[in-house]
PDB file of C-alpha atoms in Angstrom:
ATOM      1  CA  MET A   1      -8.933-126.304 -60.719  1.00 43.00           C
ATOM      2  CA  THR A   2      -6.362-123.626 -61.453  1.00 45.00           C
ATOM      3  CA  ALA A   3      -2.942-123.974 -62.953  1.00 46.00           C
ATOM      4  CA  GLU A   4      -0.007-122.721 -60.933  1.00 46.00           C
ATOM      5  CA  PRO A   5       3.198-121.608 -62.634  1.00 46.00           C
ATOM      6  CA  LEU A   6       6.227-123.751 -61.977  1.00 45.00           C
ATOM      7  CA  PRO A   7       8.895-122.138 -59.824  1.00 47.00           C
ATOM      8  CA  PRO A   8      11.968-121.018 -61.740  1.00 46.00           C
ATOM      9  CA  PRO A   9      14.766-123.560 -61.720  1.00 45.00           C
ATOM     10  CA  SER A  10      17.260-122.936 -58.968  1.00 48.00           C
ATOM     11  CA  THR A  11      20.926-123.026 -59.791  1.00 45.00           C
ATOM     12  CA  PRO A  12      23.027-122.868 -56.654  1.00 50.00           C
ATOM     13  CA  GLU A  13      26.321-121.110 -57.123  1.00 52.00           C
ATOM     14  CA  GLY A  14      28.911-123.502 -58.502  1.00 53.00           C
ATOM     15  CA  GLU A  15      26.370-126.092 -59.690  1.00 53.00           C
ATOM     16  CA  GLY A  16      27.054-125.367 -63.359  1.00 58.00           C
ATOM     17  CA  GLU A  17      30.786-125.842 -62.888  1.00 63.00           C
ATOM     18  CA  ALA A  18      30.172-129.057 -60.935  1.00 60.00           C
ATOM     19  CA  THR A  19      27.990-130.420 -63.740  1.00 59.00           C
ATOM     20  CA  LEU A  20      30.574-129.549 -66.389  1.00 61.00           C
ATOM     21  CA  HIS A  21      33.279-131.154 -64.246  1.00 64.00           C
ATOM     22  CA  LEU A  22      31.211-134.346 -63.925  1.00 63.00           C
ATOM     23  CA  ILE A  23      30.560-134.422 -67.686  1.00 65.00           C
ATOM     24  CA  SER A  24      34.262-133.939 -68.284  1.00 65.00           C
ATOM     25  CA  GLU A  25      35.105-136.807 -65.890  1.00 66.00           C
ATOM     26  CA  LEU A  26      32.574-139.087 -67.571  1.00 65.00           C
ATOM     27  CA  ALA A  27      33.907-138.254 -71.027  1.00 65.00           C
ATOM     28  CA  SER A  28      37.455-138.939 -69.857  1.00 66.00           C
ATOM     29  CA  ALA A  29      36.326-142.210 -68.289  1.00 64.00           C
ATOM     30  CA  LEU A  30      34.789-143.313 -71.561  1.00 64.00           C
ATOM     31  CA  ASN A  31      38.047-142.600 -73.380  1.00 64.00           C
ATOM     32  CA  ASP A  32      40.325-144.125 -70.746  1.00 67.00           C
ATOM     33  CA  PRO A  33      38.373-146.080 -68.089  1.00 66.00           C
ATOM     34  CA  GLU A  34      41.504-147.165 -66.212  1.00 70.00           C
ATOM     35  CA  SER A  35      42.458-143.565 -65.402  1.00 72.00           C
ATOM     36  CA  ALA A  36      38.998-142.667 -64.076  1.00 71.00           C
ATOM     37  CA  PRO A  37      38.351-142.395 -60.327  1.00 73.00           C
ATOM     38  CA  PRO A  38      36.936-145.614 -58.797  1.00 75.00           C
ATOM     39  CA  GLU A  39      33.458-144.134 -58.253  1.00 71.00           C
ATOM     40  CA  ILE A  40      33.204-143.119 -61.921  1.00 69.00           C
ATOM     41  CA  ARG A  41      34.401-146.580 -63.052  1.00 68.00           C
ATOM     42  CA  ALA A  42      31.818-148.187 -60.752  1.00 70.00           C
ATOM     43  CA  ALA A  43      29.033-145.961 -62.117  1.00 66.00           C
ATOM     44  CA  LEU A  44      30.000-146.809 -65.700  1.00 63.00           C
ATOM     45  CA  ALA A  45      30.101-150.517 -64.864  1.00 67.00           C
ATOM     46  CA  ARG A  46      26.600-150.315 -63.346  1.00 65.00           C
ATOM     47  CA  LEU A  47      25.264-148.494 -66.403  1.00 61.00           C
ATOM     48  CA  LEU A  48      26.835-150.960 -68.809  1.00 62.00           C
ATOM     49  CA  ALA A  49      25.592-153.949 -66.785  1.00 64.00           C
ATOM     50  CA  ASP A  50      21.993-152.637 -66.550  1.00 59.00           C
ATOM     51  CA  PRO A  51      19.899-154.703 -68.994  1.00 56.00           C
ATOM     52  CA  SER A  52      17.211-152.010 -69.180  1.00 53.00           C
ATOM     53  CA  ALA A  53      19.799-149.503 -70.467  1.00 49.00           C
ATOM     54  CA  ARG A  54      20.907-151.887 -73.222  1.00 46.00           C
ATOM     55  CA  SER A  55      17.411-152.845 -74.316  1.00 46.00           C
ATOM     56  CA  GLY A  56      16.405-149.222 -74.908  1.00 49.00           C
ATOM     57  CA  ARG A  57      13.645-149.531 -72.329  1.00 47.00           C
ATOM     58  CA  ARG A  58      12.588-146.111 -71.123  1.00 48.00           C
ATOM     59  CA  LEU A  59      11.727-145.088 -67.598  1.00 45.00           C
ATOM     60  CA  ARG A  60       8.180-143.899 -67.108  1.00 51.00           C
ATOM     61  CA  LEU A  61       8.209-140.223 -66.263  1.00 52.00           C
ATOM     62  CA  VAL A  62       6.738-139.647 -62.824  1.00 57.00           C
ATOM     63  CA  SER A  63       5.969-136.190 -61.505  1.00 67.00           C
ATOM     64  CA  ARG A  64       3.094-133.818 -61.043  1.00 80.00           C
ATOM     65  CA  ALA A  65       1.214-133.392 -64.302  1.00 83.00           C
ATOM     66  CA  ARG A  66      -0.117-130.174 -65.735  1.00 87.00           C
ATOM     67  CA  LYS A  67      -2.831-130.115 -68.347  1.00 90.00           C
ATOM     68  CA  VAL A  68      -1.835-128.163 -71.453  1.00 90.00           C
ATOM     69  CA  SER A  69      -3.425-127.561 -74.802  1.00 92.00           C
ATOM     70  CA  VAL A  70      -1.367-128.425 -77.869  1.00 92.00           C
ATOM     71  CA  SER A  71      -2.413-128.022 -81.485  1.00 95.00           C
ATOM     72  CA  MET A  72      -1.356-130.893 -83.743  1.00 95.00           C
ATOM     73  CA  PRO A  73      -2.319-131.919 -87.270  1.00 96.00           C
ATOM     74  CA  GLU A  74      -5.389-134.180 -87.280  1.00 95.00           C
ATOM     75  CA  ASP A  75      -3.673-136.983 -89.186  1.00 95.00           C
ATOM     76  CA  LEU A  76      -0.868-137.043 -86.623  1.00 94.00           C
ATOM     77  CA  THR A  77      -3.237-137.212 -83.656  1.00 93.00           C
ATOM     78  CA  ALA A  78      -5.247-139.948 -85.380  1.00 93.00           C
ATOM     79  CA  ALA A  79      -2.068-141.963 -86.009  1.00 94.00           C
ATOM     80  CA  VAL A  80      -1.031-141.667 -82.348  1.00 94.00           C
ATOM     81  CA  GLN A  81      -4.508-142.624 -81.100  1.00 93.00           C
ATOM     82  CA  GLN A  82      -4.571-145.629 -83.429  1.00 93.00           C
ATOM     83  CA  ARG A  83      -1.142-146.727 -82.220  1.00 93.00           C
ATOM     84  CA  VAL A  84      -1.623-146.333 -78.469  1.00 93.00           C
ATOM     85  CA  GLY A  85      -5.357-146.665 -77.913  1.00 84.00           C
ATOM     86  CA  ARG A  86      -7.582-144.821 -75.496  1.00 79.00           C
ATOM     87  CA  GLY A  87      -6.074-143.243 -72.426  1.00 83.00           C
ATOM     88  CA  GLU A  88      -2.422-143.456 -73.461  1.00 91.00           C
ATOM     89  CA  PHE A  89      -2.158-140.421 -75.751  1.00 92.00           C
ATOM     90  CA  SER A  90      -0.722-138.129 -73.072  1.00 91.00           C
ATOM     91  CA  GLN A  91       1.915-140.660 -72.001  1.00 90.00           C
ATOM     92  CA  TYR A  92       2.972-141.201 -75.619  1.00 93.00           C
ATOM     93  CA  VAL A  93       3.317-137.456 -76.276  1.00 93.00           C
ATOM     94  CA  THR A  94       5.075-136.929 -72.924  1.00 90.00           C
ATOM     95  CA  GLU A  95       7.671-139.593 -73.785  1.00 91.00           C
ATOM     96  CA  ALA A  96       8.158-138.081 -77.251  1.00 93.00           C
ATOM     97  CA  VAL A  97       8.739-134.621 -75.788  1.00 92.00           C
ATOM     98  CA  ALA A  98      11.113-136.032 -73.160  1.00 90.00           C
ATOM     99  CA  ARG A  99      13.097-137.810 -75.886  1.00 91.00           C
ATOM    100  CA  GLN A 100      13.302-134.613 -77.928  1.00 93.00           C
ATOM    101  CA  LEU A 101      14.579-132.717 -74.883  1.00 91.00           C
ATOM    102  CA  GLU A 102      17.255-135.398 -74.408  1.00 91.00           C
ATOM    103  CA  LEU A 103      18.299-134.990 -78.046  1.00 90.00           C
ATOM    104  CA  ASP A 104      18.373-131.194 -77.694  1.00 91.00           C
ATOM    105  CA  LEU A 105      20.542-131.437 -74.563  1.00 91.00           C
ATOM    106  CA  LEU A 106      22.894-133.903 -76.257  1.00 91.00           C
ATOM    107  CA  ALA A 107      23.226-131.527 -79.215  1.00 91.00           C
ATOM    108  CA  GLU A 108      24.027-128.662 -76.830  1.00 91.00           C
ATOM    109  CA  LEU A 109      26.601-130.803 -74.996  1.00 91.00           C
ATOM    110  CA  SER A 110      28.132-131.858 -78.299  1.00 88.00           C
ATOM    111  CA  ALA A 111      28.424-128.222 -79.416  1.00 90.00           C
ATOM    112  CA  LEU A 112      29.933-127.243 -76.057  1.00 91.00           C
ATOM    113  CA  LEU A 113      32.503-130.044 -76.224  1.00 89.00           C
ATOM    114  CA  GLU A 114      33.343-129.247 -79.851  1.00 90.00           C
ATOM    115  CA  ALA A 115      33.809-125.564 -79.003  1.00 90.00           C
ATOM    116  CA  GLU A 116      36.103-126.497 -76.111  1.00 89.00           C
ATOM    117  CA  HIS A 117      38.057-129.371 -77.698  1.00 88.00           C
ATOM    118  CA  GLY A 118      37.554-128.946 -81.451  1.00 90.00           C
ATOM    119  CA  PRO A 119      35.836-131.305 -83.861  1.00 90.00           C
ATOM    120  CA  ILE A 120      36.134-135.074 -83.505  1.00 88.00           C
ATOM    121  CA  SER A 121      38.888-136.389 -85.745  1.00 90.00           C
ATOM    122  CA  ASP A 122      38.193-138.941 -88.467  1.00 92.00           C
ATOM    123  CA  GLU A 123      40.588-141.309 -86.686  1.00 92.00           C
ATOM    124  CA  ALA A 124      38.590-141.107 -83.451  1.00 88.00           C
ATOM    125  CA  LEU A 125      35.341-141.705 -85.342  1.00 88.00           C
ATOM    126  CA  ASP A 126      36.856-144.739 -87.088  1.00 90.00           C
ATOM    127  CA  GLU A 127      38.070-146.091 -83.739  1.00 90.00           C
ATOM    128  CA  ALA A 128      34.593-145.626 -82.219  1.00 88.00           C
ATOM    129  CA  ARG A 129      32.992-147.438 -85.166  1.00 90.00           C
ATOM    130  CA  ARG A 130      35.426-150.332 -84.725  1.00 91.00           C
ATOM    131  CA  SER A 131      34.807-150.448 -80.961  1.00 90.00           C
ATOM    132  CA  TRP A 132      30.997-150.430 -81.312  1.00 87.00           C
ATOM    133  CA  PRO A 133      30.208-152.100 -84.653  1.00 83.00           C
ATOM    134  CA  ASP A 134      26.565-152.783 -83.723  1.00 81.00           C
ATOM    135  CA  VAL A 135      25.683-149.133 -83.162  1.00 70.00           C
TER     136      VAL A 135
END
């Protein structure tokens, strides 16, 4: 078995602007849902009504797998093996890496939005805390 390199990601012209526009629309919809287009309001309603989204349940990642070699401290690998048992190590590490990528992308989006719109005001943070006290 031989490993084949993944093809480079394709970015059709205009796709980056379309993604930023969608992110901007979603952010606006979160701030003022009534002014959002109907399709954005419907998508937000579906997301908020989805019990799996609220429970923190994660989707299982499904795609072609590639075997890689990763060096990790022995005590860390032992702790993972003890937690997940035989045969689940790869899935556990895959989910951890996917979660880290999500966090990295959120940090990049946050930095992009802060650069474009400035830092979040203390008043806005207080309002968010009042709106979502359980978070």
